[in-house]
Each structure stands twice: as structure tokens, then as C-alpha cells.
XYZ file of C-alpha atoms in Angstrom:
656
model
C 7.862 -37.950 -12.601
C 4.320 -38.624 -13.905
C 3.010 -36.059 -11.394
C 5.187 -33.071 -12.693
C 4.237 -31.053 -15.799
C 6.999 -30.973 -18.610
C 8.524 -27.626 -17.467
C 8.711 -29.211 -13.833
C 10.468 -32.252 -14.937
C 12.839 -30.512 -16.993
C 13.670 -28.416 -14.165
C 14.408 -31.827 -11.891
C 16.266 -33.693 -14.394
C 18.428 -30.822 -15.243
C 22.083 -31.687 -14.227
C 25.625 -30.515 -14.920
C 25.136 -27.074 -15.719
C 23.874 -23.870 -13.667
C 20.267 -23.521 -13.718
C 18.130 -20.407 -13.085
C 14.260 -21.656 -12.504
C 11.963 -18.612 -12.897
C 8.871 -19.880 -10.957
C 5.538 -17.775 -11.332
C 3.324 -17.403 -8.412
C 1.410 -20.784 -7.593
C 3.524 -22.873 -10.016
C 4.374 -25.623 -7.669
C 7.734 -24.448 -6.846
C 8.393 -26.382 -3.472
C 7.118 -29.634 -5.159
C 9.716 -29.100 -7.873
C 12.457 -28.452 -5.348
C 11.482 -31.851 -3.350
C 11.546 -33.970 -6.580
C 14.796 -32.593 -7.720
C 16.406 -33.406 -4.268
C 14.871 -36.926 -4.917
C 16.470 -37.047 -8.322
C 19.864 -35.863 -6.820
C 19.770 -38.517 -4.270
C 18.277 -41.419 -6.145
C 19.462 -40.996 -9.677
C 22.577 -39.127 -9.326
C 23.728 -40.785 -6.061
C 24.435 -37.506 -4.165
C 24.373 -38.086 -0.531
C 21.863 -35.728 1.489
C 24.556 -34.396 3.505
C 26.366 -32.993 0.464
C 23.207 -31.111 -0.612
C 23.078 -27.322 0.519
C 19.523 -25.937 0.403
C 19.444 -22.491 1.097
C 16.077 -20.558 1.944
C 14.874 -17.126 3.348
C 12.602 -18.258 6.048
C 12.698 -21.082 8.489
C 9.103 -21.853 7.532
C 10.188 -22.360 3.907
C 13.253 -24.484 5.101
C 10.885 -26.649 7.158
C 8.550 -27.105 4.256
C 11.214 -28.098 1.831
C 12.625 -30.655 4.507
C 9.296 -31.987 4.975
C 8.458 -32.354 1.516
C 11.879 -34.253 0.802
C 11.298 -36.437 3.667
C 7.803 -37.155 2.319
C 9.365 -38.003 -1.088
C 12.832 -39.477 -0.313
C 12.283 -40.677 3.320
C 15.469 -38.793 4.287
C 16.442 -35.600 6.104
C 18.478 -32.527 4.505
C 21.042 -31.828 7.138
C 22.235 -28.603 5.320
C 18.797 -26.963 4.584
C 18.049 -23.756 6.386
C 18.058 -20.039 6.020
C 21.061 -18.133 4.963
C 21.683 -17.138 8.587
C 21.415 -20.367 9.974
C 23.848 -22.036 7.726
C 26.212 -19.061 8.333
C 25.810 -19.798 12.041
C 26.729 -23.413 11.636
C 29.783 -22.666 9.443
C 31.109 -19.951 11.618
C 30.812 -22.058 14.748
C 32.848 -24.853 12.877
C 35.358 -22.708 11.367
C 35.012 -19.084 12.426
C 38.637 -19.103 13.954
C 39.959 -18.983 10.466
C 38.618 -15.295 10.514
C 39.297 -14.613 14.078
C 35.896 -15.719 15.548
C 35.644 -17.632 18.571
C 33.354 -20.804 18.203
C 31.187 -19.818 21.427
C 30.233 -16.161 19.966
C 26.514 -15.123 20.940
C 23.971 -13.515 18.526
C 23.257 -9.757 19.174
C 19.521 -9.139 19.504
C 17.985 -6.428 17.466
C 16.921 -4.462 20.459
C 20.500 -4.685 21.776
C 21.753 -3.903 18.450
C 19.652 -0.872 17.893
C 20.573 0.470 21.522
C 24.236 0.109 20.779
C 23.968 1.973 17.235
C 22.055 4.631 19.323
C 24.783 5.189 21.975
C 27.449 5.101 19.231
C 25.507 7.623 17.111
C 24.691 9.954 20.281
C 28.494 9.823 21.176
C 29.537 10.971 17.647
C 26.608 13.597 16.906
C 25.230 11.471 14.121
C 21.558 10.686 13.380
C 20.709 6.909 14.556
C 18.558 6.363 11.316
C 21.471 7.432 8.937
C 24.088 5.527 10.894
C 21.785 2.467 10.728
C 21.135 2.860 7.050
C 24.939 3.130 6.440
C 25.947 -0.154 8.336
C 23.341 -1.919 6.259
C 24.784 -0.506 3.120
C 28.163 -1.318 4.048
C 27.322 -5.140 5.106
C 24.202 -5.978 2.846
C 24.941 -4.028 -0.070
C 28.571 -4.336 0.250
C 29.263 -0.586 -0.450
C 32.582 0.847 -0.672
C 33.964 2.611 2.567
C 33.410 6.386 2.714
C 35.806 8.897 4.238
C 33.279 9.988 6.667
C 31.982 10.042 10.395
C 29.624 7.373 9.566
C 32.392 5.098 8.309
C 34.177 5.784 11.597
C 31.277 5.054 13.503
C 30.818 1.651 11.570
C 34.177 0.519 12.376
C 33.540 1.186 16.090
C 30.424 -0.653 15.878
C 32.212 -3.719 14.544
C 35.025 -3.447 16.830
C 32.664 -3.002 20.013
C 30.670 -6.327 18.918
C 33.721 -8.116 18.378
C 35.128 -7.311 21.709
C 31.870 -8.643 23.346
C 32.206 -11.753 21.275
C 28.920 -10.918 19.564
C 27.551 -10.990 15.890
C 24.387 -9.614 14.592
C 22.641 -11.193 11.671
C 24.129 -8.838 8.992
C 27.826 -9.734 10.363
C 26.993 -13.450 10.219
C 26.829 -12.649 6.103
C 29.915 -10.809 6.479
C 32.248 -13.127 8.138
C 30.899 -15.980 6.257
C 31.743 -13.932 2.964
C 35.180 -13.466 4.448
C 35.714 -17.090 5.487
C 34.760 -18.303 1.871
C 37.084 -15.830 0.399
C 39.949 -16.932 2.765
C 39.076 -20.756 2.770
C 37.688 -21.553 -0.617
C 38.012 -25.265 0.085
C 34.664 -25.103 1.886
C 32.891 -25.196 -1.429
C 34.248 -28.776 -1.690
C 31.962 -29.734 1.107
C 28.960 -29.682 -1.299
C 28.098 -31.440 -4.439
C 25.063 -29.298 -5.405
C 23.544 -26.145 -4.180
C 19.717 -25.071 -4.311
C 18.595 -21.646 -3.489
C 15.082 -20.570 -3.141
C 13.603 -17.183 -3.374
C 16.552 -15.951 -5.257
C 15.098 -12.591 -5.902
C 15.365 -11.562 -2.388
C 19.125 -12.008 -2.283
C 21.103 -8.974 -1.451
C 24.750 -8.318 -2.537
C 26.598 -10.166 0.034
C 24.219 -13.089 -0.187
C 24.929 -13.234 -3.890
C 28.645 -12.991 -3.298
C 28.324 -15.846 -0.863
C 26.621 -18.039 -3.631
C 29.114 -17.186 -6.185
C 32.083 -18.267 -3.880
C 30.205 -21.440 -2.705
C 28.812 -22.747 -5.924
C 30.302 -25.308 -8.702
C 28.482 -25.982 -12.068
C 25.856 -27.992 -9.820
C 23.862 -25.018 -8.660
C 20.081 -24.345 -9.214
C 18.473 -21.080 -8.207
C 14.915 -20.618 -7.989
C 13.228 -17.063 -7.916
C 10.470 -14.782 -9.428
C 11.343 -11.209 -9.947
C 7.955 -10.204 -9.816
C 7.853 -11.310 -6.061
C 10.652 -9.063 -4.870
C 9.072 -6.767 -2.353
C 12.074 -6.341 -0.188
C 14.260 -3.918 -1.978
C 14.040 -1.307 0.723
C 15.975 -4.418 2.903
C 18.458 -4.202 -0.177
C 17.006 -7.324 -1.852
C 18.418 -7.275 -5.610
C 15.906 -8.802 -7.990
C 18.539 -8.040 -10.807
C 20.593 -10.810 -9.166
C 18.682 -13.150 -11.525
C 20.269 -11.188 -14.513
C 23.623 -11.306 -12.613
C 23.202 -14.907 -12.395
C 22.419 -15.534 -15.967
C 25.427 -13.584 -16.918
C 27.808 -14.696 -14.561
C 27.206 -18.356 -14.712
C 26.213 -18.619 -18.217
C 22.974 -20.771 -16.820
C 20.108 -22.406 -18.725
C 16.840 -20.815 -17.876
C 13.416 -22.791 -17.094
C 10.072 -21.033 -16.722
C 7.428 -22.522 -14.538
C 4.255 -21.078 -15.979
C 1.434 -23.345 -14.973
C -0.434 -21.781 -12.055
C -2.254 -24.456 -9.762
C -3.538 -21.990 -7.236
C -5.712 -19.475 -8.797
C -8.952 -19.681 -10.960
C -8.364 -18.120 -14.305
C -9.485 -14.767 -14.063
C -7.328 -14.044 -11.110
C -4.536 -15.285 -13.322
C -5.557 -12.881 -16.113
C -5.570 -10.015 -13.943
C -2.081 -10.884 -12.614
C -0.557 -11.280 -16.126
C -2.115 -7.628 -16.967
C -0.291 -6.414 -13.904
C 3.017 -8.212 -14.770
C 2.535 -6.619 -18.765
C 2.663 -3.076 -17.133
C 6.035 -3.632 -15.503
C 8.960 -1.665 -17.104
C 11.489 -3.843 -15.140
C 14.868 -4.676 -16.897
C 14.161 -8.380 -16.582
C 10.735 -8.257 -18.427
C 11.794 -11.303 -20.592
C 12.484 -13.367 -17.901
C 8.977 -13.077 -16.588
C 6.787 -16.235 -16.940
C 3.310 -15.617 -18.406
C 0.961 -17.363 -15.923
C -1.341 -20.303 -17.474
C -4.214 -21.226 -15.395
C -4.756 -24.938 -14.827
C -7.764 -24.691 -12.527
C -11.473 -24.151 -13.919
C -13.702 -21.288 -12.942
C -15.549 -18.554 -14.446
C -15.706 -15.869 -11.427
C -14.133 -12.739 -12.394
C -12.464 -10.487 -9.712
C -14.932 -7.904 -8.560
C -14.331 -4.182 -7.946
C -16.272 -1.717 -5.927
C -16.031 1.866 -4.980
C -17.121 3.708 -1.900
C -17.479 6.972 -0.356
C -16.018 6.355 2.984
C -13.638 3.836 4.547
C -16.547 2.873 6.972
C -18.873 2.066 4.257
C -15.835 -0.269 2.387
C -15.496 -1.821 5.739
C -18.924 -2.746 6.394
C -19.333 -4.282 2.880
C -16.334 -6.422 3.549
C -17.638 -7.630 6.972
C -21.035 -8.649 5.512
C -19.465 -10.192 2.459
C -17.254 -12.303 5.022
C -20.433 -13.370 6.859
C -21.992 -14.491 3.772
C -18.687 -16.607 2.874
C -18.498 -18.307 6.380
C -21.195 -20.637 5.238
C -18.714 -21.818 2.682
C -15.178 -21.221 3.956
C -13.487 -21.583 7.261
C -12.694 -18.026 8.608
C -8.960 -18.876 8.233
C -9.366 -19.241 4.323
C -10.193 -15.672 4.135
C -7.874 -12.724 4.207
C -8.119 -8.885 4.004
C -4.616 -7.631 2.685
C -3.714 -4.223 3.474
C -0.719 -1.888 2.227
C -0.339 -0.117 5.358
C -1.498 -1.105 8.782
C -3.399 2.031 9.666
C -6.248 1.191 7.441
C -7.249 -1.846 9.464
C -9.178 -0.041 12.187
C -12.529 0.330 10.663
C -12.261 -3.120 9.252
C -11.528 -4.400 12.734
C -14.561 -2.637 13.994
C -17.060 -3.818 11.183
C -15.902 -7.387 11.733
C -16.262 -7.145 15.739
C -19.885 -5.623 15.308
C -20.917 -8.629 13.212
C -19.111 -10.991 15.771
C -16.747 -12.592 13.187
C -13.625 -13.623 14.697
C -10.454 -12.083 13.289
C -6.665 -11.900 13.780
C -4.268 -9.178 12.779
C -1.245 -11.319 11.530
C 2.308 -10.013 12.204
C 1.153 -6.800 14.029
C -0.407 -5.894 17.017
C -4.277 -5.044 16.788
C -4.980 -1.333 16.101
C -5.940 -0.218 19.474
C -3.348 -2.204 21.281
C -0.536 -0.353 19.605
C 1.772 1.570 21.863
C 1.330 5.021 20.155
C -2.185 4.635 20.240
C -2.357 3.639 23.930
C -0.013 6.600 24.552
C -2.545 9.000 22.853
C -5.674 7.464 24.428
C -4.088 7.829 27.980
C -4.777 11.233 28.103
C -8.767 10.946 27.189
C -8.788 7.573 29.678
C -7.635 9.783 32.339
C -10.013 12.669 31.932
C -12.957 10.172 31.971
C -11.483 8.400 34.943
C -9.317 10.451 37.219
C -8.433 7.330 39.486
C -7.104 5.530 36.394
C -3.457 5.578 37.886
C -1.974 3.527 35.012
C -3.294 6.139 32.253
C -2.184 8.964 34.487
C 1.374 7.703 34.926
C 1.533 7.092 31.131
C 0.209 10.570 30.349
C 2.374 12.276 32.906
C 5.673 10.551 31.417
C 4.798 11.569 28.007
C 3.859 15.238 28.753
C 6.186 16.220 31.527
C 9.806 15.630 32.565
C 11.501 14.560 35.624
C 8.255 13.227 37.571
C 8.944 9.593 38.191
C 7.495 6.834 40.302
C 7.839 8.474 43.418
C 6.277 11.876 42.636
C 3.371 9.526 41.302
C 3.077 7.659 44.490
C 2.829 10.970 46.323
C 0.047 12.389 43.992
C -1.984 9.173 44.474
C -1.529 9.373 48.169
C -2.397 13.177 48.432
C -5.567 12.557 46.282
C -6.600 9.509 47.982
C -6.620 7.879 44.748
C -7.841 10.728 42.868
C -4.793 11.733 40.573
C -6.402 14.855 39.374
C -6.923 16.370 43.116
C -3.654 14.801 44.273
C -1.795 16.692 41.237
C -3.304 19.852 42.321
C -2.246 19.320 46.024
C 1.362 18.103 44.965
C 1.969 21.393 43.366
C 3.324 23.041 46.629
C 5.253 20.052 47.543
C 7.291 19.287 44.422
C 10.757 21.256 43.671
C 10.000 24.276 41.504
C 10.989 22.902 38.194
C 8.664 19.700 38.505
C 5.933 21.804 39.854
C 6.112 24.180 36.867
C 6.081 21.049 34.372
C 3.203 19.474 36.186
C 1.182 22.872 36.491
C 1.463 23.287 32.597
C 0.296 19.690 32.003
C -2.560 20.355 34.232
C -3.550 23.783 32.559
C -3.650 21.918 29.231
C -5.593 18.967 30.202
C -8.003 21.532 31.926
C -8.441 23.223 28.564
C -9.354 19.847 26.961
C -11.553 18.800 29.743
C -13.822 21.830 29.145
C -13.953 21.276 25.626
C -15.078 17.458 25.594
C -18.422 18.276 23.836
C -16.109 18.476 20.712
C -13.469 16.098 21.766
C -11.895 15.223 18.525
C -10.952 18.833 17.545
C -10.062 19.464 21.229
C -7.832 16.334 21.676
C -5.997 17.099 18.391
C -5.046 20.639 19.532
C -4.096 19.462 22.794
C -1.623 16.942 21.190
C -0.226 19.856 19.087
C 0.111 21.977 22.138
C 2.309 19.070 24.120
C 4.344 18.391 20.829
C 2.847 14.636 20.907
C 4.165 14.237 17.285
C 7.782 15.058 18.119
C 7.529 12.606 21.081
C 6.409 9.851 18.640
C 9.438 10.655 16.419
C 11.983 10.718 19.087
C 10.617 7.573 21.160
C 9.717 5.214 18.532
C 11.405 3.493 15.539
C 9.470 4.023 12.308
C 7.948 7.407 13.684
C 6.098 8.452 10.761
C 4.259 5.231 10.665
C 3.464 5.667 14.374
C 2.307 9.297 13.555
C -0.077 7.868 10.983
C -1.801 5.296 13.266
C -2.593 8.222 15.825
C -4.022 10.373 12.793
C -6.126 7.382 12.093
C -7.215 7.277 15.742
C -8.108 10.867 15.340
C -10.038 10.234 12.226
C -11.765 7.536 14.294
C -12.536 9.831 17.027
C -14.165 12.471 14.315
C -16.417 9.806 12.860
C -17.627 8.683 16.108
C -18.327 12.141 17.275
C -19.991 12.663 13.633
C -22.239 9.693 14.663
C -23.453 11.015 18.092
C -21.075 9.005 20.378
C -19.963 10.588 23.765
C -16.300 10.324 24.612
C -17.164 7.745 27.284
C -19.240 5.697 24.829
C -16.177 5.659 22.345
C -13.627 4.651 25.087
C -16.471 1.745 26.153
C -16.558 0.453 22.614
C -12.684 0.514 22.355
C -12.575 -1.580 25.555
C -14.925 -4.143 23.881
C -12.761 -4.472 20.857
C -9.762 -4.986 23.020
C -11.667 -7.922 24.960
C -12.030 -9.959 21.753
C -9.847 -12.877 21.834
C -7.848 -13.564 18.838
C -8.704 -17.284 17.664
C -7.160 -19.694 15.349
C -10.228 -20.001 13.450
C -10.473 -16.481 12.638
C -10.228 -14.026 9.462
C -6.651 -12.945 8.829
C -6.005 -9.182 8.487
C -2.293 -8.692 7.265
C -0.008 -6.586 5.281
C 0.677 -7.559 1.945
C 4.379 -8.159 2.755
C 3.482 -10.437 5.428
C 1.081 -12.271 3.180
C 4.008 -13.380 0.777
C 4.225 -17.083 0.490
C 0.601 -17.634 1.766
C -2.540 -18.567 0.046
C -6.297 -18.035 0.936
C -9.564 -19.203 -0.760
C -11.024 -15.514 -0.713
C -8.914 -12.250 -0.509
C -9.934 -8.774 -0.255
C -7.793 -5.899 -1.270
C -9.177 -2.556 0.381
C -8.177 1.242 -0.035
C -6.451 0.636 -3.271
C -5.761 4.463 -3.829
C -3.009 6.549 -4.783
C -0.776 7.324 -1.740
C -1.871 4.175 -0.320
C -1.071 1.574 -3.208
C 1.083 2.809 -4.525
C 2.421 4.253 -1.357
C 3.032 7.942 -1.114
C 6.864 7.212 -0.521
C 7.069 5.681 -3.683
C 5.641 8.195 -6.129
C 8.862 10.086 -6.610
C 10.875 7.239 -8.170
C 10.222 4.662 -10.981
C 12.092 2.238 -9.172
C 9.979 2.275 -6.094
C 6.816 2.493 -8.036
C 7.569 -0.884 -9.755
C 8.077 -2.470 -6.448
C 4.730 -1.107 -5.483
C 3.321 -2.711 -8.664
C 4.937 -6.177 -7.823
C 3.449 -5.849 -4.213
C 0.009 -5.452 -5.933
C 0.913 -8.602 -8.019
C 1.715 -10.715 -4.834
C -1.382 -9.521 -3.182
C -3.573 -10.778 -6.319
C -1.887 -13.935 -6.389
C -2.531 -14.771 -2.855
C -6.363 -15.534 -4.044
C -7.420 -18.954 -4.908
C -11.173 -18.794 -5.706
C -12.401 -15.142 -4.955
C -10.851 -11.735 -5.176
C -12.495 -8.457 -4.234
C -10.662 -5.285 -4.675
C -12.054 -1.630 -3.441
C -11.211 1.842 -3.108
C -12.877 4.949 -1.519
C -13.011 8.513 -2.418
C -11.238 9.393 0.663
C -8.021 9.789 -1.392
C -7.650 12.118 -4.396
C -8.184 9.060 -6.838
C -8.236 5.337 -7.173
C -4.678 3.566 -7.672
C -3.230 3.933 -10.897
C -2.613 -0.073 -11.030
C -6.224 -0.531 -11.335
C -6.176 1.140 -14.972
C -3.606 -1.495 -15.775
C -6.368 -4.161 -15.829
C -8.679 -4.574 -18.801
C -12.308 -4.217 -17.882
C -13.419 -7.503 -19.386
C -11.453 -9.131 -16.979
C -13.343 -7.570 -13.946
C -16.896 -7.694 -12.538
C -17.940 -4.303 -12.802
C -21.807 -5.068 -12.017
C -21.670 -2.410 -9.198
C -20.712 0.463 -11.653
C -23.669 -0.959 -13.993
C -26.260 -0.706 -11.073
C -25.100 2.656 -10.175
C -25.243 3.941 -13.782
C -21.800 5.453 -13.245
C -18.362 5.078 -14.947
C -15.522 3.036 -13.774
C -13.075 5.700 -12.416
C -9.563 3.969 -12.836
C -9.675 4.265 -16.554
C -6.911 6.962 -16.512
C -7.241 9.194 -19.267
C -5.368 12.607 -20.050
C -7.449 15.473 -21.072
C -4.453 16.906 -22.793
C -3.041 15.918 -26.200
C 0.714 15.417 -25.174
C 3.257 14.907 -27.839
C 6.825 13.989 -28.002
C 9.024 17.279 -27.317
C 6.315 18.866 -25.143
C 6.894 20.262 -22.105
C 5.089 19.167 -19.184
C 4.708 19.526 -15.397
C 4.325 16.905 -12.807
C 3.236 17.870 -9.201
C 6.415 16.042 -7.855
C 9.250 16.259 -10.249
C 8.433 19.529 -11.844
C 8.811 20.681 -15.351
C 10.505 18.252 -17.934
C 10.574 17.155 -21.698
C 8.560 14.335 -22.998
C 11.264 12.173 -24.857
C 8.867 9.107 -26.113
C 5.294 8.109 -25.812
C 4.135 4.363 -25.592
C 0.288 3.953 -25.254
C -0.569 6.362 -22.375
C 2.869 6.095 -20.730
C 5.382 8.903 -21.352
C 9.072 8.940 -20.891
C 10.119 12.339 -19.637
C 13.380 13.863 -18.904
C 13.070 15.762 -15.596
C 15.927 17.607 -13.499
C 15.762 14.595 -11.155
C 16.371 12.495 -14.264
C 14.185 10.388 -16.654
C 11.020 8.932 -15.358
C 8.406 6.959 -17.111
C 4.896 8.373 -16.192
C 0.951 7.652 -17.207
C 0.104 10.833 -19.175
C -2.889 11.175 -16.795
C -0.532 12.636 -14.389
C 1.222 15.407 -16.601
C 0.008 18.740 -17.657
C 1.371 20.871 -20.626
C 3.508 23.757 -19.758
C 1.698 26.827 -21.886
């Protein structure tokens, strides 16, 4: 126990009453959990197989088991994710809710295909049905009298007939099992739940039915970044109310240097969330005088080159894997990947496909690759399948044969051989390609027009999940082409450069590029946060609702607290304005030497040019007109038709 600080020791020794541990970022949460298990086994005499430890990822479950084994020398047989524990209990006792012990797990791809078929058969939108199924299972929403409910019941019936369960249904049937067989709770003498802020409604109800007074849940509402997956950070408040629990805060941060912690605290201080009183004020343990650096750039390419150059400097001190570039959206990684490649810095895009390997980017490039090399049968086949209908493998074989390998010549010769409808489709495709081919001197503009003509944007929407994100990636490709054209690159040279980028192998000893979501639970010595701009972070989809803006703010907090030694934040003038979140950080906490050298002001200082008062009618570009109800510093509570919103006054204009 001498290795624990007072609040950690208090959490470890607490027993006999429900406990909520609010663990700030980097506060030694896993270490505390491992020592708590040691306390339960050694001092309270609880057998390891009578302790249930629930986690949200296999990695977290493995880490806790390894820590416990190192501390106690014993394994925890009931430590794992919600889904793995549900799987085990339903295998053992599923017959009590009508489930065979030998059921299989439905893969995500097969689940999507089944939902698609049901939606099509009932004339429903696939995305609407998916969202409804998630709400019914994960958020435990009441049934509606609707076609969506009928489709949901059909989905449940079909997977049960096939002796299948998806991951959501594992939770659904575990909850049902606990409701019908409450004696299961007697199997455990103590329950630990990690990352409690990420629990959804059905998981909360499972915990409630499993629990006895010996329960400890650990979480941090400021690290809840999955509300779009129905995570409910207010479950921490529900737990406090339902269980009348004690609350212990872990506030000492062992990860980051002081100024990084001060910046993180400033971000937390801007939160308007209902659980503000639960938030731990982080206290730094480490020493260091380095302030987070902030920079402004005119263009994304300048920012990317600066990041790559700084990383090259740090490689004399840190391993590549100790450096990370964290982004809010995947489409902004392309210039960064290119800059790292040009400086021969190994990098790895974690949890995502590298930019030019993404399917939608390869789809778009297939047309250009074919025009540059008409013998490229792979690109021709891909392009043909996107832009035409009814031309399958046999037709392509015939085209290749007629053209003696040249697919362009073969297509022209094949027009007289094909049935009329296929010939018309192929002729239209060749006509549009010919137009593009004639205008390759201005390839970015010509290509953009070509994609519009073949309705490529609708193709992406219909062919892929997250169609909007796919479209954004292709728009980033077009931006890249415009940039290369401005720099004087021919199309052949651009495609050659892309080929070189794709040849680079991902290495373990590589700089990490990842989304902020993927970085949760990780830490790096050096962290770069590029493109901190309105519409990126906060994301443009979050600008319409205060709750979504709060989640974006928490995402920024998570990104900041990944950094151990050095933090670099930057933005460009590509967007309308820098992120409003930067204005929440006091200037004295930041290294603003860049602005001093340039003799320019630090733009994120958000100030309204108007004197807005309580009672004023104001206009917001998203919510329209409203009335100011109250003012606190620079934040106004405004009543709009869409409801009450809290907004920085810089985003409001008086209605004259």
C-alpha cells in the first residue's frame, strides 16, 4: 500500500458499500484496480472466481488480469468484456431464456446484410432500421407502433431461427436471463466495472441486476466519447442516486507534465455538463516547464511539413512509436502521410487504412490510372463496374481479347458485338472518358466534372457504409490533385508519387497516425493535434446541439491527456476560423512564441464585436433567431425555436 497515494489507498480499502471511483486521466486507475483485487483476496478472503471484473475492451481486461497476476499471483477467471461474460453465462444458462447452448455469433458483415435485406423487403431505409435496432437494444427504448418495430421483430425472429446472436442481442438476452433468474447474482461476492462512463442503458441495467452492496465502478465522465454508440456518461449520476454510493476521486496525474495538465483542466472548466461536480481537478505529479506549443499555418501542406520536420528532430530523443499525430477525422491525414514519406520517416495509420489504400479513393483513382495506362485491366474493370451497368467479367474478357490487351481499343471494337443496352452504357462511359482525356492538362477540374457526370457521389452513398465520410475522403483526393497541379505536377507524376507512398511498408517502429477516438487509453511522449478548426474539431455535425458540442470538448480533453512530455497544437486558415476550444485555454499556459516572432495576434481569442445583453434578440447561423436569457462571461444561454442553447457570444449577431 505504500506505493499508493491517499485517495488510491482509500479506494482500495473501501468495502461494504457501493463505491464510485472517478478516475481522472493518467491517475493510476488500472494500478488501483489491481491492488483492490489484491485487497479483496488477501484481506477479505474473497476467492478469485467470486470476483467479476467487467471491462470494455479485451486489451483492458488482459491488462487488469496481468496486473492482478503480478500483484497477487492469481488469475481472475471472471474478468473480461461485457460481451465475453454474457457469452459465457448464456452458454451455461441460456436455455432458461430459450437459447441453445451451441448458438453462434453473427458477424457484423452478415448482420448488416440481413438488416439490408429486411429493410429492402419492407421498403425501409437501411440506416434508419440499424439505428432503430440499436435504440431498442442498447438504449432500451420502448417499442413504437411502426414498420420499424415490425422489421426489428422480424430481425430477432430470423436470427433466433438460425441459432445466432449478434453482440447487441448478447446484452439483450443476458438482461432477460438476469431478470428471470436473479439467483445468478449470488455467483459473485464482488463486482468491479471499468470505464463506467461508456456503459449504455442495457449494460447499466445488467449491472443493477447483478450487483450487491459490494460493487465498485470506475469511470471519468470527461472521457466519454461514444455517446453516438449510446454510451451514457450520466450513468455515473444514476449510479450515485440508485446505489447511494460513496464517491472517491483520483486526481493525481502521473502521466503528463504540469502545463499539459493545466491545459486539460482549463478545457474541463469550460464544460457545461450536468456532472461537473464529479469532475476531478487533475494535479500533476511530474516536473517540467515545457508549455504546449500552438502554431498557425496558411495551408494544410505547410502544417504537415512542419509536423514532419519537428518529428525528425525528436527522433534523436524518442523512438518513432513514442510520437503520435492525433486527428479528429481521417481525411486530413493525406498531407501528413505525404510529408512524413518525403522525409523518410516511418509511419503507421492505426485502426484505419492508409489514405490512398481506402476503397473509395482507389475507386476514384481507377479512372485516372486507366487513362494513363489503357492496358491496366484491373483499373479498367474497377472503373467499368462503377460507371456502367450489366457489363460483367465475360464482357471484360471479350474487350481485352478484341483490343489485344488494350482495353480502350477493345471497348471501341466491342460496341458492335454487345447487346444494345450494354453497348449504349459502354458508349456513354467511353464518351465521358474521352472528354476527360482531352482535358488532362487541367486534370483536377476535368476530373471533378467527370465524377459529377457519372454520379460518383451517389455511387459512394449507395455502395458504402458511412457514405458521407467516403465522400469527404474523395474531396480530399481532389484537393490533393489541385495542389499537385498548382505545383506543376503532371497526372503521370502524381500517380507515380502515389505509387511510391503505397510501396512504403508499415513498421512497428513507426510514428502513429490515428483518430482521437482510437487513441483513448493510450499515451505518447510527443503528441501533435493538427487542424484544430471549426467544422473539424468541433466537427461540423456537432455544431447544432449543445450535447454534441460537449462530447467534442471531451474528445479534445482526451487528445490533450494522451501527451506525456510535449504537446503541439496547430490550425490553418483553410477553414473559416480556429476551433472555439482553443479560446478556452488561458494564454499564459501556452507557448505563443510563433505569434510573437510574426508580430501577429493569437487568433483563437474569441471576442464578440457587439455588446449583447440579456433580453436581446440575436441571430445564429445554424439556429436562427432567439432571445438571450442569461450571460456568464462570454457564454450566452439563448432560447431558439430548436430549444435552449449555450453559445459563445462571438457566434451571435444582434437582430436590429
